Tab-separated table of C-alpha atoms and ligand atoms in Angstrom:
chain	number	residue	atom	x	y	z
A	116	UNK	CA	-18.388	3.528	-1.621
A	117	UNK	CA	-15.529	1.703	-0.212
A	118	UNK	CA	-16.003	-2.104	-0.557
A	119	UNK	CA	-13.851	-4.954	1.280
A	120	UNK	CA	-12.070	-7.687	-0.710
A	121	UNK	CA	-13.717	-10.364	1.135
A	122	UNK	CA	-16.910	-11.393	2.367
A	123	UNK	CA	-18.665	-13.925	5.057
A	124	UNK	CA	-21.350	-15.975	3.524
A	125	UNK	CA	-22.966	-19.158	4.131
A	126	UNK	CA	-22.601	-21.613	1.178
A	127	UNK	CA	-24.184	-24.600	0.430
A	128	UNK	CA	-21.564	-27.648	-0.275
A	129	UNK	CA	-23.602	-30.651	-1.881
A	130	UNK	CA	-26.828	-31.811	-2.170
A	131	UNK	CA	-29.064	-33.469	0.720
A	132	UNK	CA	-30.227	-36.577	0.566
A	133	UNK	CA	-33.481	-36.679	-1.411
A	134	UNK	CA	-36.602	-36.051	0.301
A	135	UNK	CA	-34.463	-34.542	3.823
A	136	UNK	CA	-33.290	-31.262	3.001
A	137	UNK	CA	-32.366	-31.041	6.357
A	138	UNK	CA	-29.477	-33.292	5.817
A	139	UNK	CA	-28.029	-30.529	3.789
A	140	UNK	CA	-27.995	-27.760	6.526
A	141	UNK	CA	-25.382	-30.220	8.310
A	142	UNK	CA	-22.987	-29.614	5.509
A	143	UNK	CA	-23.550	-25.752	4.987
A	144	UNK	CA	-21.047	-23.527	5.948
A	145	UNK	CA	-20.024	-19.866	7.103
A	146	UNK	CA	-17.025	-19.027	4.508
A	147	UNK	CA	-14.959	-16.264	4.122
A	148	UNK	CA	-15.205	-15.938	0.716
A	149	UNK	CA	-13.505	-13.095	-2.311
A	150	UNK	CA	-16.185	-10.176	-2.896
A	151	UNK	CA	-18.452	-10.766	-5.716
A	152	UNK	CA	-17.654	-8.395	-8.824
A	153	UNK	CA	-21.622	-6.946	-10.490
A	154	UNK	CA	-20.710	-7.664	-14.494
A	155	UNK	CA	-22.598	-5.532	-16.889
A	156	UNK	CA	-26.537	-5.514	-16.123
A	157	UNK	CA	-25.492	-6.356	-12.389
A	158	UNK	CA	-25.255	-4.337	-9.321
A	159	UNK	CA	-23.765	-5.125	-6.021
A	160	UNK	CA	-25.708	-4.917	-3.036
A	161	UNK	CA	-24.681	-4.572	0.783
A	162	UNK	CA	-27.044	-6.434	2.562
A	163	UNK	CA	-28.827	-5.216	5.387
A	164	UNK	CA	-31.480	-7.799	6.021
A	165	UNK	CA	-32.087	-11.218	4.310
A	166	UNK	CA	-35.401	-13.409	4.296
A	167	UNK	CA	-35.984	-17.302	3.977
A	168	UNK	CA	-38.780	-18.393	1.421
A	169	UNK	CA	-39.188	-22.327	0.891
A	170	UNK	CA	-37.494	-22.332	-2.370
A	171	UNK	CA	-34.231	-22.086	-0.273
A	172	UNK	CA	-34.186	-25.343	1.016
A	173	UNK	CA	-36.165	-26.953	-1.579
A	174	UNK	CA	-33.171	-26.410	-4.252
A	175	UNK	CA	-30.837	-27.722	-1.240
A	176	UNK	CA	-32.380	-31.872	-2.403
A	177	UNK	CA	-31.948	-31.389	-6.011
A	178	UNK	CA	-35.131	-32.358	-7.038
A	179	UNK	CA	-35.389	-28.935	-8.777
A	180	UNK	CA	-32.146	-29.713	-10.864
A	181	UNK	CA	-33.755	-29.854	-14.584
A	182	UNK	CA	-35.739	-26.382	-13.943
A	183	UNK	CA	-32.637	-24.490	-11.849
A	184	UNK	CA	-29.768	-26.559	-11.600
A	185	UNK	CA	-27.060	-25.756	-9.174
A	186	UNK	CA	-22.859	-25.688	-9.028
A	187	UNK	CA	-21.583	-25.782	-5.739
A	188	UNK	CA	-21.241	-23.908	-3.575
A	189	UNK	CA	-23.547	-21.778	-3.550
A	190	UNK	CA	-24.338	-19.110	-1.456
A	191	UNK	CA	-28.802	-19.663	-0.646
A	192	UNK	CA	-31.181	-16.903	-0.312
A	193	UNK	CA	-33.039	-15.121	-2.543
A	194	UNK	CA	-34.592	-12.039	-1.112
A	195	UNK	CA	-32.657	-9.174	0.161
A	196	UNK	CA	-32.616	-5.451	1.439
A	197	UNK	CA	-29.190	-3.321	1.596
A	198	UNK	CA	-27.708	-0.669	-0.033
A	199	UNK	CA	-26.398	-0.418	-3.793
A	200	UNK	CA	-22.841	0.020	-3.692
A	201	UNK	CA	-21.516	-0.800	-7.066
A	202	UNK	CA	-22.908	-0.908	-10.367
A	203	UNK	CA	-21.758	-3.096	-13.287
A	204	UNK	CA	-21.463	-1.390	-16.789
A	205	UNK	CA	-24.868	0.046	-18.194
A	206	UNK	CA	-27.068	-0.005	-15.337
A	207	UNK	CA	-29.191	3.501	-15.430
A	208	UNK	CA	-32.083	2.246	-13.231
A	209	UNK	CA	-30.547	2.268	-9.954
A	210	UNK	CA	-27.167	4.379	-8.463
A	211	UNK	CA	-24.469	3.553	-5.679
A	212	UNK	CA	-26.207	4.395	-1.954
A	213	UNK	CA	-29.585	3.809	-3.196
A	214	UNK	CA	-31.433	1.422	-0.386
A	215	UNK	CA	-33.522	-1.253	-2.366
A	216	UNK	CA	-35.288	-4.664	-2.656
A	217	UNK	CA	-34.480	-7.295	-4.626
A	218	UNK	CA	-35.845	-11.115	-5.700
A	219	UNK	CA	-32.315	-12.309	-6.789
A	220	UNK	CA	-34.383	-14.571	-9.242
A	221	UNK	CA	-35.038	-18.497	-9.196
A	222	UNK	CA	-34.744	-18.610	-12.888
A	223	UNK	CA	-32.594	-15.711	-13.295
A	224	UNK	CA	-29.711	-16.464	-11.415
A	225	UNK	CA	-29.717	-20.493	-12.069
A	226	UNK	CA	-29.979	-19.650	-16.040
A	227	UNK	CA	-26.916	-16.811	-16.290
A	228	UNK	CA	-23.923	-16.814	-15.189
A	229	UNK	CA	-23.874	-15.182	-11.716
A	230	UNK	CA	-20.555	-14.884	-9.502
A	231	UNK	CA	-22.048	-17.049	-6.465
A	232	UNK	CA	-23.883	-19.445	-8.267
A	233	UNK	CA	-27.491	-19.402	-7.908
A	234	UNK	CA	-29.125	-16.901	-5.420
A	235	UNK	CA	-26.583	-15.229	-3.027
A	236	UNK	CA	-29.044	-13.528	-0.325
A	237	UNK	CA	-27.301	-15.249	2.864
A	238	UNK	CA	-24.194	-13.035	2.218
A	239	UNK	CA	-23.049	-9.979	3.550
A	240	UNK	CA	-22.675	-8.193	0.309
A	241	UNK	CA	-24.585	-10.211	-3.083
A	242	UNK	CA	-24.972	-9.396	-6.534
A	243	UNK	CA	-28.484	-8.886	-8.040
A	244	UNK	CA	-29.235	-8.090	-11.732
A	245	UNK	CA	-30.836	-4.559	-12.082
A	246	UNK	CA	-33.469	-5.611	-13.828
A	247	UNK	CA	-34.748	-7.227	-10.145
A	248	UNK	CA	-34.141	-4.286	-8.093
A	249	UNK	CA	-36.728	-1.645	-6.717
A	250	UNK	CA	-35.748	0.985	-4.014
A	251	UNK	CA	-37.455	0.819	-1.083
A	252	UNK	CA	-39.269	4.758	-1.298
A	253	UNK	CA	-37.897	5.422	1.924
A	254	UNK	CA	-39.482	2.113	3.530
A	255	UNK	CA	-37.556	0.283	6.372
A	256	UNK	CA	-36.321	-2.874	5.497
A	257	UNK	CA	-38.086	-4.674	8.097
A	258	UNK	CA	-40.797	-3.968	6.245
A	259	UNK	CA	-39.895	-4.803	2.693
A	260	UNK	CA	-37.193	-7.465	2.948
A	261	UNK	CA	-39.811	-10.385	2.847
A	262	UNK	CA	-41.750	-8.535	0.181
A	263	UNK	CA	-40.132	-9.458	-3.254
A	264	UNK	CA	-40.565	-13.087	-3.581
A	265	UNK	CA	-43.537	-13.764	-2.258
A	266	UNK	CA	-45.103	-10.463	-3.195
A	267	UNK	CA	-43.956	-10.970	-6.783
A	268	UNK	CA	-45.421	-14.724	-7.025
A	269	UNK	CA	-48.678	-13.646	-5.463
A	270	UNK	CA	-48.847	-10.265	-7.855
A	271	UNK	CA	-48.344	-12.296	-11.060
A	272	UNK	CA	-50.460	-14.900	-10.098
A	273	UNK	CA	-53.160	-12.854	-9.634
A	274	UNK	CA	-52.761	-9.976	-11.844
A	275	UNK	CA	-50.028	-10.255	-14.320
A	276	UNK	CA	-48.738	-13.304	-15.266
A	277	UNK	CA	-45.275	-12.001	-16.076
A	278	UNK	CA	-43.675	-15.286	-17.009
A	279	UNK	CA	-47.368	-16.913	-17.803
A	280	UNK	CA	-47.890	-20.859	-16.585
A	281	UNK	CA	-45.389	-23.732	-18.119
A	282	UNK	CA	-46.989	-23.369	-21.481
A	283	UNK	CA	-46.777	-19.960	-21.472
A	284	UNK	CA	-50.361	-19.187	-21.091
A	285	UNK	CA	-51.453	-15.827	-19.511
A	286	UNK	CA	-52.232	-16.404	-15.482
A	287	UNK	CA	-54.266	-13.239	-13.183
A	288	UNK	CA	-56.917	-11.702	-14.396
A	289	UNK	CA	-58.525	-10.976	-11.297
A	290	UNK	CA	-60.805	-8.057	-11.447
A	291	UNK	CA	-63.278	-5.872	-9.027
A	292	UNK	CA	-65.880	-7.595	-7.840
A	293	UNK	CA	-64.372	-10.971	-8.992
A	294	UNK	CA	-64.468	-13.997	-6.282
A	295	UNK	CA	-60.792	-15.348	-5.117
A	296	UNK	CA	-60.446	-18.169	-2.887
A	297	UNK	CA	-57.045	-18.216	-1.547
A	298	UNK	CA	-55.877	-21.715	-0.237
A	299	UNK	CA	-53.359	-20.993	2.463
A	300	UNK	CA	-54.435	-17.315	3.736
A	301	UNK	CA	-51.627	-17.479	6.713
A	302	UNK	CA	-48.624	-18.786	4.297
A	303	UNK	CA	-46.233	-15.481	3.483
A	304	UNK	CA	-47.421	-15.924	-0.574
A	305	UNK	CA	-50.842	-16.360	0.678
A	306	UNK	CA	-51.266	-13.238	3.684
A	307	UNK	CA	-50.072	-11.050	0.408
A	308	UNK	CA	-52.806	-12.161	-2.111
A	309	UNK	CA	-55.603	-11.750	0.445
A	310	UNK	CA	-54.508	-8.208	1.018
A	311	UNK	CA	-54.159	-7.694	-3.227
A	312	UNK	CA	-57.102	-9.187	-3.745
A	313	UNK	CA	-58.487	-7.286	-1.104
A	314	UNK	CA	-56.943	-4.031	-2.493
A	315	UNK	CA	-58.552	-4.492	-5.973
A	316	UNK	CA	-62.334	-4.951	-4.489
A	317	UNK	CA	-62.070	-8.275	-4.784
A	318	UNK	CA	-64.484	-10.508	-2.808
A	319	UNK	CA	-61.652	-12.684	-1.180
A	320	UNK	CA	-61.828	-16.168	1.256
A	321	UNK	CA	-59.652	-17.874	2.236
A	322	UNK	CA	-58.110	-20.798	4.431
A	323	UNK	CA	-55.814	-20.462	7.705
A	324	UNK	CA	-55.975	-22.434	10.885
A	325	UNK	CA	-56.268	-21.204	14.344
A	326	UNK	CA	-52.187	-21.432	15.026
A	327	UNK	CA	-50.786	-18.451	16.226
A	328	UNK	CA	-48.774	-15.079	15.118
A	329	UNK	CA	-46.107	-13.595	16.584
A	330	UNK	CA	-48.508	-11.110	18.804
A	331	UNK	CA	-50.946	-13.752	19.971
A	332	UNK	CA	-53.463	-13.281	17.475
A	333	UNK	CA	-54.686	-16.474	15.917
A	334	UNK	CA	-54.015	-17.005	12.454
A	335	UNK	CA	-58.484	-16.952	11.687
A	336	UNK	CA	-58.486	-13.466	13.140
A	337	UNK	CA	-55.286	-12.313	11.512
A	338	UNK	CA	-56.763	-13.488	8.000
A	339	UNK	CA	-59.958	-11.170	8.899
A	340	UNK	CA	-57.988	-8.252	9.840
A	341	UNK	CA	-56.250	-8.574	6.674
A	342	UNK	CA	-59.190	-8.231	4.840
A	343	UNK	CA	-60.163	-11.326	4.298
A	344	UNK	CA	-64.350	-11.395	3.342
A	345	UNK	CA	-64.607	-15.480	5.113
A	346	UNK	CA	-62.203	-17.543	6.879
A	347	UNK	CA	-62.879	-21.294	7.012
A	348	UNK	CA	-60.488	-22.914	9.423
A	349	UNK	CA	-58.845	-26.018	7.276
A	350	UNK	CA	-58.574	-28.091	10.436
A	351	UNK	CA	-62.092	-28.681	11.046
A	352	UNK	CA	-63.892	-27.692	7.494
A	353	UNK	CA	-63.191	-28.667	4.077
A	354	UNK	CA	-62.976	-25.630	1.771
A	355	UNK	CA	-64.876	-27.518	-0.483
A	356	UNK	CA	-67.502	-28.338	1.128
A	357	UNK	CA	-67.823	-24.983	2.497
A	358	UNK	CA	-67.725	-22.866	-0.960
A	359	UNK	CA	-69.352	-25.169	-3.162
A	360	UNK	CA	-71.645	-24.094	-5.418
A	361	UNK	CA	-69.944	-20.208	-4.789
A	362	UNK	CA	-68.907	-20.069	-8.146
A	363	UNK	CA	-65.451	-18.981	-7.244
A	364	UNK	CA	-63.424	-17.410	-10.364
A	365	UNK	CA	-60.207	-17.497	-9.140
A	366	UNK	CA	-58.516	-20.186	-6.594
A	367	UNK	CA	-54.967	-18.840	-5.628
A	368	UNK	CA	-53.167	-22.187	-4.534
A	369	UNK	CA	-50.266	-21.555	-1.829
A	370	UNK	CA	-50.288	-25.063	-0.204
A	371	UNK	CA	-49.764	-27.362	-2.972
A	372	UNK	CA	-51.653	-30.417	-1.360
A	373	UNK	CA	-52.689	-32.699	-4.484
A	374	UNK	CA	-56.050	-33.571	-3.680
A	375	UNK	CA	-57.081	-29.958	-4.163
A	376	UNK	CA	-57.233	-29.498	-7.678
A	377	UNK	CA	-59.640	-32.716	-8.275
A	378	UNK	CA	-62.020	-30.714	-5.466
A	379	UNK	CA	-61.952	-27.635	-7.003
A	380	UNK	CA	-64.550	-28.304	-9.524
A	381	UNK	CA	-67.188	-27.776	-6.851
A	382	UNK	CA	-66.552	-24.112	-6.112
A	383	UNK	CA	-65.410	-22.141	-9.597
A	384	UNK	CA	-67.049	-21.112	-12.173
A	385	UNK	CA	-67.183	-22.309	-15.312
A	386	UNK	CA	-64.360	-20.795	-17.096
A	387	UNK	CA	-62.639	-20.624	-13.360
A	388	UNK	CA	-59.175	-20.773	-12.795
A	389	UNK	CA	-57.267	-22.916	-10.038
A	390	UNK	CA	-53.462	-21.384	-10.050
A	391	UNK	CA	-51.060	-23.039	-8.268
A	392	UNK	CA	-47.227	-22.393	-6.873
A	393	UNK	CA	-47.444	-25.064	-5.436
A	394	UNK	CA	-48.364	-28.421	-6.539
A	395	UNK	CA	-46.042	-29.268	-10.098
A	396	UNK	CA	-47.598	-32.814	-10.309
A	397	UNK	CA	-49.596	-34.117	-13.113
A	398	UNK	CA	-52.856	-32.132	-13.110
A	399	UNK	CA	-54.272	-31.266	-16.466
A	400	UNK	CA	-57.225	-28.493	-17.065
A	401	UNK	CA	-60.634	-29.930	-17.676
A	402	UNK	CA	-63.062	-28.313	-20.132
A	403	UNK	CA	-64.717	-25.801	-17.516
A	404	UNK	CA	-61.761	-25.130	-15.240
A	405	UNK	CA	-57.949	-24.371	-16.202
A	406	UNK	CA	-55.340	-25.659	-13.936
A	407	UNK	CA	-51.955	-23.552	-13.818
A	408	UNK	CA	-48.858	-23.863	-12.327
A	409	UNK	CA	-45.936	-21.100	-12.634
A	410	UNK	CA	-42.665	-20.401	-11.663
A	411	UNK	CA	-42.136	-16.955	-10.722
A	412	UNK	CA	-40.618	-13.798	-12.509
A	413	UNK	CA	-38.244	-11.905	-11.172
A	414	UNK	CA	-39.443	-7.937	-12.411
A	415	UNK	CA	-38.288	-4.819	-10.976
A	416	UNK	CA	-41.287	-3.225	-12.886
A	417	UNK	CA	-43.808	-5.440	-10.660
A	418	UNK	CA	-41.847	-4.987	-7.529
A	419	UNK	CA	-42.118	-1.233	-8.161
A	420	UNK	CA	-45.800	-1.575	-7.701
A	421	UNK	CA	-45.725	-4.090	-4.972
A	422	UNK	CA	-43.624	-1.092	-3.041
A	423	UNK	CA	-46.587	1.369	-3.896
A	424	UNK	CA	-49.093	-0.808	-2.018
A	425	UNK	CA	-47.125	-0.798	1.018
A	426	UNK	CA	-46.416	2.706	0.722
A	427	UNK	CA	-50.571	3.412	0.789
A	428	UNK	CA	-50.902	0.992	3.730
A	429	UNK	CA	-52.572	-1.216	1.633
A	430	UNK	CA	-50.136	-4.101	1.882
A	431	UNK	CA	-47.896	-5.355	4.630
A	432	UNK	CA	-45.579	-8.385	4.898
A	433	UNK	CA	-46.342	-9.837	8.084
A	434	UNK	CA	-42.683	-10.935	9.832
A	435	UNK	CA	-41.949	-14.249	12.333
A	436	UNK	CA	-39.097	-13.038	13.848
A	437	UNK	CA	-35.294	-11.659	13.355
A	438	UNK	CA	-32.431	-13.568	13.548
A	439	UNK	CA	-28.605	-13.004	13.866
A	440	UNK	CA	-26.399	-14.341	10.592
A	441	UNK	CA	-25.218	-16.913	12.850
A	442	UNK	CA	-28.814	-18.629	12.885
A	443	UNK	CA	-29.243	-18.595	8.969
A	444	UNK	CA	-29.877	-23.075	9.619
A	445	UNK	CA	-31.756	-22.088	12.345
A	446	UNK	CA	-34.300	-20.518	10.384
A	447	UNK	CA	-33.801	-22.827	7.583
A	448	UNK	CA	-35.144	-25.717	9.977
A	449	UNK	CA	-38.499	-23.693	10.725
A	450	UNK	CA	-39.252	-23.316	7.057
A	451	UNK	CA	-38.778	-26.561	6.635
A	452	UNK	CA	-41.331	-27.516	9.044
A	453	UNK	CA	-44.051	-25.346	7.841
A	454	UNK	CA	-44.304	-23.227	11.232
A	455	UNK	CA	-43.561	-20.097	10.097
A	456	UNK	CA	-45.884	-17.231	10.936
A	457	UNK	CA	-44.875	-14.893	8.153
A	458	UNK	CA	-41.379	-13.727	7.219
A	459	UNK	CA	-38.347	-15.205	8.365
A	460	UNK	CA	-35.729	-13.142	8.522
A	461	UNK	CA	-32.266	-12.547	8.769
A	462	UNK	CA	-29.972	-9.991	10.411
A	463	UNK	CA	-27.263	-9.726	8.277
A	464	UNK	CA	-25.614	-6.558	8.681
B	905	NAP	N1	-43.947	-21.306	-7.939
B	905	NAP	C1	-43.347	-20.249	-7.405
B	905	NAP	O1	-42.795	-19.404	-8.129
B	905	NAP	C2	-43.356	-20.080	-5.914
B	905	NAP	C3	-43.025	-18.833	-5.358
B	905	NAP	C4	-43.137	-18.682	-3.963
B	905	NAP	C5	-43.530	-19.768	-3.177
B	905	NAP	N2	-43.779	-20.972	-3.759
B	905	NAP	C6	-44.224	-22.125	-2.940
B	905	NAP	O2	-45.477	-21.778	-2.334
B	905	NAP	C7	-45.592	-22.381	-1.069
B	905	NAP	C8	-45.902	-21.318	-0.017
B	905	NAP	O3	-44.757	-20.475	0.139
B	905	NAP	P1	-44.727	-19.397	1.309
B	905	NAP	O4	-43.414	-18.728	1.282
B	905	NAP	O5	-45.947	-18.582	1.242
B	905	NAP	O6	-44.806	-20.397	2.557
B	905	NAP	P2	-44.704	-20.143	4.138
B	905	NAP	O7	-44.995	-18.716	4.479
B	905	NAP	O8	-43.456	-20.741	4.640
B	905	NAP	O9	-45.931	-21.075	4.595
B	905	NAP	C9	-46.097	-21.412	5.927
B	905	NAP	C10	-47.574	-21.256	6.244
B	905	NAP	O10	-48.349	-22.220	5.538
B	905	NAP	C11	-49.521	-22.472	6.312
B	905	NAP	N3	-50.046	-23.803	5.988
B	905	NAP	C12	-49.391	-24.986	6.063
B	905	NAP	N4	-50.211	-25.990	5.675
B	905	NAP	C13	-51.416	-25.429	5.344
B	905	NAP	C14	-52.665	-25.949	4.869
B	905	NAP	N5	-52.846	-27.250	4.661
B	905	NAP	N6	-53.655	-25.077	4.624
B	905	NAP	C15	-53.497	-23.746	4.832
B	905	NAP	N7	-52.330	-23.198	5.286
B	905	NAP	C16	-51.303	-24.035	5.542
B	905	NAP	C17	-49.003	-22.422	7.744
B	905	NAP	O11	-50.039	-21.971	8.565
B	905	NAP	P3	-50.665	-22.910	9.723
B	905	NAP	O12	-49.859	-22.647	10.958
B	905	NAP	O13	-52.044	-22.400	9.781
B	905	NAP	O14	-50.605	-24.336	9.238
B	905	NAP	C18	-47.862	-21.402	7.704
B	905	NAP	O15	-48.326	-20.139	8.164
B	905	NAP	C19	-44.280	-23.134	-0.855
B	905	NAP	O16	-44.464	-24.471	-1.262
B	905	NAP	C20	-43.297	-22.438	-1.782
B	905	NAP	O17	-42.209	-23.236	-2.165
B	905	NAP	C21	-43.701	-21.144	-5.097
């Protein structure tokens, strides 16, 4: 497949100022830039459609910079949807016109060496390591781009544990008939694991407030129709006080606030597990409940099976809106204000 010599992409310059990653979006920029070259394990991808998670903009302060340090510039963005159109040396899992999915990889790309620094989504053409890559089973890529990060966190933090917590403990082992409690039902991380949950026979609740999707529907009803078992609406109930004494064995944190975890002894069971991607402070298990955070892992193998649940209409990745290249800050500044109603996401080719 014929590939240019150059690329556009935007690229991140410097860090913000702590604590306003919006100063940071000021000093991003749309380059022209030489086409990335996939080294052995790699492929290169032509990317169709991009999607914002949090993480984006949250590297952007470098507060993150002993877990995933950055060298600038960088190009942001971590989940993408294109077209394979070059494979480094010894990839066998993917070929060259294959359409895919990829989470380029938090981790992944900050710890090896990887032609535009860490991530590379916000491109028009990026490099992904095959190991990260699923094809999309004849899936549009509206409907899969937003899939792989979020999917993957919510999928190991339910069910797998890939990369297991920061000690390296085992995370999901939600089961049928278990009880999850899923703090943050309307977040893109959070609309996934209610549907998951749902999928396994779980008996799921969850937390949303009564701010709208993109159709009109408010975010309460969309958590119902997702197949969410309760709703409680966080701006007039505590979750707490709601599901205590529910004996809850899994609480799926997507928010991060810090008084959660201290609260959370009123609703699991003993033996119950609060897992968080959200809230890295100091919080230590207690004797009854374990408290977990986790970064996640970027699999192919799990992003295989996140594809099969959308392909059985099981899952879907509810999306905000679609926006030209040219808007890639645009969309940045939403994140950044927590607004989002599902996937952000980014017309790129
Ligand atoms: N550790 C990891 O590996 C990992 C991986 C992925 C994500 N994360 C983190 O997980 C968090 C969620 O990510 P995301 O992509 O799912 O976020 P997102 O889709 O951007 O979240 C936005 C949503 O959060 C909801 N929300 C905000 N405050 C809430 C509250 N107090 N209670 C309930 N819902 C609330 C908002 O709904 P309303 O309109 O109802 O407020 C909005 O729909 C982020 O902090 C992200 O950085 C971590």
């Amino acid at each position: 497949m014929a590939v240019p010599s150059e690329m556009k992409a935007w690229r991140v310059h410097a860090y913000g100022e702590e604590g306003n990653p919006a100063d940071t979006i000021s000093k991003m920029t749309l380059d022209t830039i030489p086409m990335p070259e996939p080294k052995p394990g790699q492929v290169l991808i032509k990317v169709e459609l991009a999607a914002v998670n949090p993480i984006d903009w949250k590297l952007f302060s470098g507060g993150m910079h002993g877990i995933c340090p950055v060298t600038f510039p960088y190009v942001p963005g971590f989940d993408v949807a294109g077209t394979v159109v070059k494979l480094g040396e010894g990839v066998g899992n993917v070929q060259v016109g294959d359409e895919v999915i990829a989470d380029l990889g938090l981790v992944e790309t900050c710890k090896t060496e990887s032609p535009c620094g860490p991530a590379g989504a916000f491109a028009q053409y990026t490099v992904a390591l095959a190991s990260t890559v699923a094809k999309r089973e004849g899936i549009p890529a509206k409907e899969l781009v937003g899939l792989p990060l979020a999917g993957l966190t919510s999928y190991q933090a339910l069910f797998t544990g890939a990369g297991g917590d920061f000690t390296g403990a085992p995370l999901g082992t939600l089961a049928p008939g278990q009880k999850l409690l899923v703090l943050g039902g309307a977040a893109a991380t959070g609309a996934i694991a209610v549907q998951l949950g749902r999928a396994i026979g779980a008996e799921v609740a969850t937390t949303a407030s009564p701010n709208k999707m993109p159709d009109g529907t408010n975010k309460l009803d969309y958590m119902k129709k997702l197949g969410a078992d309760d709703v409680i609406n966080y701006k007039e109930a505590d979750w707490s006080d709601v599901k205590a004494g529910a004996n809850v064995d899994l609480i799926y944190d997507c928010v991060g606030t810090e008084e959660d975890w201290p609260k959370a002894s009123k609703v699991l069971k003993k033996g119950g597990k609060f897992v968080t991607i959200a809230n890295f402070g100091d919080a230590k298990s207690t004797e009854d409940h374990s408290f977990q955070a986790f970064l996640i892992k970027s699999d192919s193998e799990d992003l295989k099976k996140l594809v099969q649940f959308v392909k059985e209409g099981k899952l879907t990745v509810p999306v905000d809106c679609v926006v030209p290249f040219e808007d890639v800050p645009k969309v940045l500044t939403k994140s950044m204000g927590w607004a989002s109603a599902g996937k952000l996401v980014i017309q790129v080719a």
